[in-house]
JSON list of C-alpha atoms in Angstrom, two decimals:
[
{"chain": "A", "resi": 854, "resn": "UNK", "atom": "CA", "xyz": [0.00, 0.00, 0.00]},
{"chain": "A", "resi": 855, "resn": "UNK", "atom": "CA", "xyz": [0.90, 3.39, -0.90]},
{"chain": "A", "resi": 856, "resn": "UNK", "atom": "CA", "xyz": [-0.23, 6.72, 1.33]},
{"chain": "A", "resi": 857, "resn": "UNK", "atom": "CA", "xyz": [0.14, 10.26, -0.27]},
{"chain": "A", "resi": 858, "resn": "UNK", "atom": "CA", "xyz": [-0.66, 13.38, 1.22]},
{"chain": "A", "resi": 859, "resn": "UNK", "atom": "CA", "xyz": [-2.44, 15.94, -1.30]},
{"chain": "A", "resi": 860, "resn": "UNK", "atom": "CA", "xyz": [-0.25, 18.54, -0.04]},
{"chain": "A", "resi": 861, "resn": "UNK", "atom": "CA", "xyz": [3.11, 16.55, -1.12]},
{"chain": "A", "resi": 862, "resn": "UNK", "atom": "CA", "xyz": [1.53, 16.49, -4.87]},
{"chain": "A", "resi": 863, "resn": "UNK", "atom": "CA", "xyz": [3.75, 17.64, -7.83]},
{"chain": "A", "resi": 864, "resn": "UNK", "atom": "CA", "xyz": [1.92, 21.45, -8.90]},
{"chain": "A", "resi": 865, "resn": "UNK", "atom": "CA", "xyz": [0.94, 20.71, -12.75]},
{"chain": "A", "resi": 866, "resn": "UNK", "atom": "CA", "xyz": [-0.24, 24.22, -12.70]},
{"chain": "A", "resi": 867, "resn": "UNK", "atom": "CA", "xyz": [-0.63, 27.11, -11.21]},
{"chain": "A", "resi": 868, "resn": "UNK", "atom": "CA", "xyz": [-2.33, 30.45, -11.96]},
{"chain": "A", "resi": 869, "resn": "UNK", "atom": "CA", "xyz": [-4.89, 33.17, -11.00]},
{"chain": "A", "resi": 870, "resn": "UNK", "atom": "CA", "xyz": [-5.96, 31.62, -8.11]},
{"chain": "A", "resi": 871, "resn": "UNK", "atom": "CA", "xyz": [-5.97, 28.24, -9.30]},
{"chain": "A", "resi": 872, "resn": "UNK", "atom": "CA", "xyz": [-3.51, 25.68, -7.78]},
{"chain": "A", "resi": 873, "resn": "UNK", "atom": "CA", "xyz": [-3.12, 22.37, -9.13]},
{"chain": "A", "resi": 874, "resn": "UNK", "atom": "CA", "xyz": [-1.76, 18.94, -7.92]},
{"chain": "A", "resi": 875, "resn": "UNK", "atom": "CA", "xyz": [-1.07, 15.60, -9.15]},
{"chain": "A", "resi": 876, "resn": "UNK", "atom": "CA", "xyz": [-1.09, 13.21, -6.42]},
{"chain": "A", "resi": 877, "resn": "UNK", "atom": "CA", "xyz": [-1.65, 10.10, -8.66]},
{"chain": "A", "resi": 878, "resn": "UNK", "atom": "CA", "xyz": [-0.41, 9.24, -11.83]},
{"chain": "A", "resi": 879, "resn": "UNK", "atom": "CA", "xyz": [-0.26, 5.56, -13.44]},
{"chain": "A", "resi": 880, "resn": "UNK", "atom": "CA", "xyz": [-1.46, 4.62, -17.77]},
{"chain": "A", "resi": 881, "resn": "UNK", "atom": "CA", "xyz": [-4.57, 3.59, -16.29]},
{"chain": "A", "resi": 882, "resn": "UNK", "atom": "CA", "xyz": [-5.91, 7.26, -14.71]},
{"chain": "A", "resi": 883, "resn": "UNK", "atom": "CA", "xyz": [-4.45, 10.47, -13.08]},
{"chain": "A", "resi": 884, "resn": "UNK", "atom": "CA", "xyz": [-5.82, 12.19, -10.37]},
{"chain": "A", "resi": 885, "resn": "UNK", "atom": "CA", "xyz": [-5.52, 15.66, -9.54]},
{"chain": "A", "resi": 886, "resn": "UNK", "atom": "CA", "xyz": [-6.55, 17.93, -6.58]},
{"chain": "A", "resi": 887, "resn": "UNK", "atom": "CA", "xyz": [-7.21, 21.55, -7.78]},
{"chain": "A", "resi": 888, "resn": "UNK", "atom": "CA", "xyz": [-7.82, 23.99, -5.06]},
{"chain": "A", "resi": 889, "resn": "UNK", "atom": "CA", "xyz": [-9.82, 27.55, -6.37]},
{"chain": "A", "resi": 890, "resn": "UNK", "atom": "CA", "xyz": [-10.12, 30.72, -4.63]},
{"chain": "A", "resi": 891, "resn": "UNK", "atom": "CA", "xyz": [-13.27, 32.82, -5.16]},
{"chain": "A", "resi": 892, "resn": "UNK", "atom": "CA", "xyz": [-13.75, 33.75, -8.23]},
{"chain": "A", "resi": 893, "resn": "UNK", "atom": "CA", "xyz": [-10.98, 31.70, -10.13]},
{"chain": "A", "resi": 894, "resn": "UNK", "atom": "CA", "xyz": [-12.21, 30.11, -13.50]},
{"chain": "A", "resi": 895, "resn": "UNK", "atom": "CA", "xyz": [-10.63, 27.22, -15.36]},
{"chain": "A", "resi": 896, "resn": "UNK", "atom": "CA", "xyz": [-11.10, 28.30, -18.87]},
{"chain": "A", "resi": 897, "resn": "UNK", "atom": "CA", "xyz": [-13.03, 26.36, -21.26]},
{"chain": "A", "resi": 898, "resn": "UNK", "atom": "CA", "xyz": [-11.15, 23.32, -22.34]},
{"chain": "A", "resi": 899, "resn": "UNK", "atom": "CA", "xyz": [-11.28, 19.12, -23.62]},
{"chain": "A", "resi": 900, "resn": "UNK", "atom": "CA", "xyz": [-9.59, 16.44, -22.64]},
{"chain": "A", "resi": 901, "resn": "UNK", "atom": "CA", "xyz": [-9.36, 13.30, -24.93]},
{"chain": "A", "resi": 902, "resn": "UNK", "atom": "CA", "xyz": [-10.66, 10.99, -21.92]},
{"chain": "A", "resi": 903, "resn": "UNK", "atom": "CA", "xyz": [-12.94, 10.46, -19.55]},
{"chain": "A", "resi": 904, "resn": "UNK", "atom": "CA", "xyz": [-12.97, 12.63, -16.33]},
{"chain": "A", "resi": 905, "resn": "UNK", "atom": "CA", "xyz": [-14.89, 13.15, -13.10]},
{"chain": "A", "resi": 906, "resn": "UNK", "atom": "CA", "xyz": [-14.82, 15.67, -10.84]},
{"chain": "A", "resi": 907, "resn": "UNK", "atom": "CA", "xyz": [-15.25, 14.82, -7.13]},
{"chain": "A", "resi": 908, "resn": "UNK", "atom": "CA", "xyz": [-16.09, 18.31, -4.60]},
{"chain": "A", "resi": 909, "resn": "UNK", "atom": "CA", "xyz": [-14.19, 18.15, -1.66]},
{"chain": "A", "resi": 910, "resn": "UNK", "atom": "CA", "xyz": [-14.41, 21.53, -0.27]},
{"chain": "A", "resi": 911, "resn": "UNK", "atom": "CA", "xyz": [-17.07, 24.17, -1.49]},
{"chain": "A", "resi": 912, "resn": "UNK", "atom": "CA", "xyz": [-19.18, 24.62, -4.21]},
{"chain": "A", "resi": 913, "resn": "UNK", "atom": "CA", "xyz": [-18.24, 24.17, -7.94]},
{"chain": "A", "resi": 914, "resn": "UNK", "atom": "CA", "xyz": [-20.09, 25.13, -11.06]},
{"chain": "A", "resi": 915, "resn": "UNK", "atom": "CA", "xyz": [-18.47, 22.98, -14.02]},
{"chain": "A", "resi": 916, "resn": "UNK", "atom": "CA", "xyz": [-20.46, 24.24, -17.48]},
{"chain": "A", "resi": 917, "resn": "UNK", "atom": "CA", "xyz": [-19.96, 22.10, -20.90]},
{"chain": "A", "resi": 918, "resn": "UNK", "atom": "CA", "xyz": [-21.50, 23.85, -24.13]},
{"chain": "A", "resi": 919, "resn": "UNK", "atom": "CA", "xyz": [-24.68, 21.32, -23.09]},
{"chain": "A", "resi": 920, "resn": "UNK", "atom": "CA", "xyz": [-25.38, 22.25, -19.75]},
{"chain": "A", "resi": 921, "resn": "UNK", "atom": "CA", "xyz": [-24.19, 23.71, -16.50]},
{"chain": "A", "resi": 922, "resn": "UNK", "atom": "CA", "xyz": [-24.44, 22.17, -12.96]},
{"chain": "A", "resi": 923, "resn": "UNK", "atom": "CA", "xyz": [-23.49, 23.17, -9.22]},
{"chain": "A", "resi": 924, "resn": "UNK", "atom": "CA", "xyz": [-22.07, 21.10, -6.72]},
{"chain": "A", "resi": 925, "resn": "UNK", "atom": "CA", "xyz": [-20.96, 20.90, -3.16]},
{"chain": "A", "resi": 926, "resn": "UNK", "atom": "CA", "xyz": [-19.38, 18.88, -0.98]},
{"chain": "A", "resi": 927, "resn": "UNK", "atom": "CA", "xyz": [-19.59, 15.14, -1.27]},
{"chain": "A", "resi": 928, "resn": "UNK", "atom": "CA", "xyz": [-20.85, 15.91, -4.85]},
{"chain": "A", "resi": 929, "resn": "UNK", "atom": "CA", "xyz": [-19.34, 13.49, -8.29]},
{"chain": "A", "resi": 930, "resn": "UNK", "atom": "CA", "xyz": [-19.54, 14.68, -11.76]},
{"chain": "A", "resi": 931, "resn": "UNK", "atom": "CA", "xyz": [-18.98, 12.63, -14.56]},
{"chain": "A", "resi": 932, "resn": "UNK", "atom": "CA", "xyz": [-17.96, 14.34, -18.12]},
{"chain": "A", "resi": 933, "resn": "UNK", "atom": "CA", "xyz": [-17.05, 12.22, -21.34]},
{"chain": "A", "resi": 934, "resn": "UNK", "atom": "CA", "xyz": [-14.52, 12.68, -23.19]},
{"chain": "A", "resi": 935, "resn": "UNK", "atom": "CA", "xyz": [-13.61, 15.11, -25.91]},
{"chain": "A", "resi": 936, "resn": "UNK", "atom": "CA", "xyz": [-16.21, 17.45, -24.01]},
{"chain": "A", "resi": 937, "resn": "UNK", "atom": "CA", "xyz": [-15.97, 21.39, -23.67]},
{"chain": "A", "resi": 938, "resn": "UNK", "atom": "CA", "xyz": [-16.04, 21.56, -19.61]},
{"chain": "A", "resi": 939, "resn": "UNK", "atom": "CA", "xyz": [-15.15, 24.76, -17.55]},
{"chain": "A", "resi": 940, "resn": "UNK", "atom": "CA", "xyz": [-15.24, 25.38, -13.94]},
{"chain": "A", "resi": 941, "resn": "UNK", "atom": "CA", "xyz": [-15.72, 28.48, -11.73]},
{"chain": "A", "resi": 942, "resn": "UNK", "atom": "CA", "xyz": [-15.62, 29.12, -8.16]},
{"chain": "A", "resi": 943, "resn": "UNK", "atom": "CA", "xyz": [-18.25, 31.61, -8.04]},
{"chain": "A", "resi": 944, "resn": "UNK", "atom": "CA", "xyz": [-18.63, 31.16, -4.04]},
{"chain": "A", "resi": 945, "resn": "UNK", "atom": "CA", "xyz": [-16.96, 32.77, -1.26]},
{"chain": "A", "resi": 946, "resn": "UNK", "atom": "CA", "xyz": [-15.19, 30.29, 0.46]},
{"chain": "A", "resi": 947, "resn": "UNK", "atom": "CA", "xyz": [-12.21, 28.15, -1.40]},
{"chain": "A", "resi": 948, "resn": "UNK", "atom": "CA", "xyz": [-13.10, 25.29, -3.50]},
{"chain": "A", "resi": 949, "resn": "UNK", "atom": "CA", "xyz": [-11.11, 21.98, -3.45]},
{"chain": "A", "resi": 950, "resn": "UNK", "atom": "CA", "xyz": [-11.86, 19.20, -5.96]},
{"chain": "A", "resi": 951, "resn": "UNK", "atom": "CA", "xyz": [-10.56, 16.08, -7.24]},
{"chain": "A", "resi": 952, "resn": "UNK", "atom": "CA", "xyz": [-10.18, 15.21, -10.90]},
{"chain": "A", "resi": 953, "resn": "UNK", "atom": "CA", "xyz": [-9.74, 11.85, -11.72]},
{"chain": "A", "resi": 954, "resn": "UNK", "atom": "CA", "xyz": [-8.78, 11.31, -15.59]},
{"chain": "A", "resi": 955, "resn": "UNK", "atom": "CA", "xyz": [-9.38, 7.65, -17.21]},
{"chain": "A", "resi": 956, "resn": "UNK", "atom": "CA", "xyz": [-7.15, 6.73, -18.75]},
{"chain": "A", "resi": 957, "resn": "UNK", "atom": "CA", "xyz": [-4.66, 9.01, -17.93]},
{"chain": "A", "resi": 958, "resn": "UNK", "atom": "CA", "xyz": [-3.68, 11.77, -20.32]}
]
């Protein structure tokens, strides 16, 4: 068994308020913790493979050219792939979630 701490993962990016972390990475998925502070945006984007996107602290709105959807804590959404998604942090607290990529990118 292997532990990891979020807090030890490598930053994959980092900008306007929006830090991210990979704390797993293996061919079969990646996972990511991305912490937001109000008012950060990930821009509109794709990603070639599955993804959810698991709310661990605060409330996220993710938006895809379909539809848009808010979620809090405890809160899993799934997004296929090759799929326009963006997400905000329009709240005033931080926002943590996990982003789980499968397979991995």
């Amino acid at each position: 068994m292997k532990i990891l701490n979020a807090e030890d993962g490598k930053i994959v990016f980092e900008t306007d308020g929006v830090v991210g972390r990979r704390i797993y990475e293996h061919p079969e998925a990646q996972a990511n913790i991305i912490t937001m502070e109000p008012g950060a945006v990930i821009p509109k984007h794709s990603v070639e493979v599955k993804t959810f996107f698991f709310v661990l602290e605060g409330t996220a709105t993710i938006a895809t050219d379909e539809s848009s959807a808010e979620l809090s804590a405890d809160q899993l959404l799934e997004c296929p792939a090759d799929v326009d998604r963006q997400v905000e942090n329009n709240a005033s607290g931080r926002l943590r979630i996990m982003v789980v990529k499968s397979p991995a990118d």
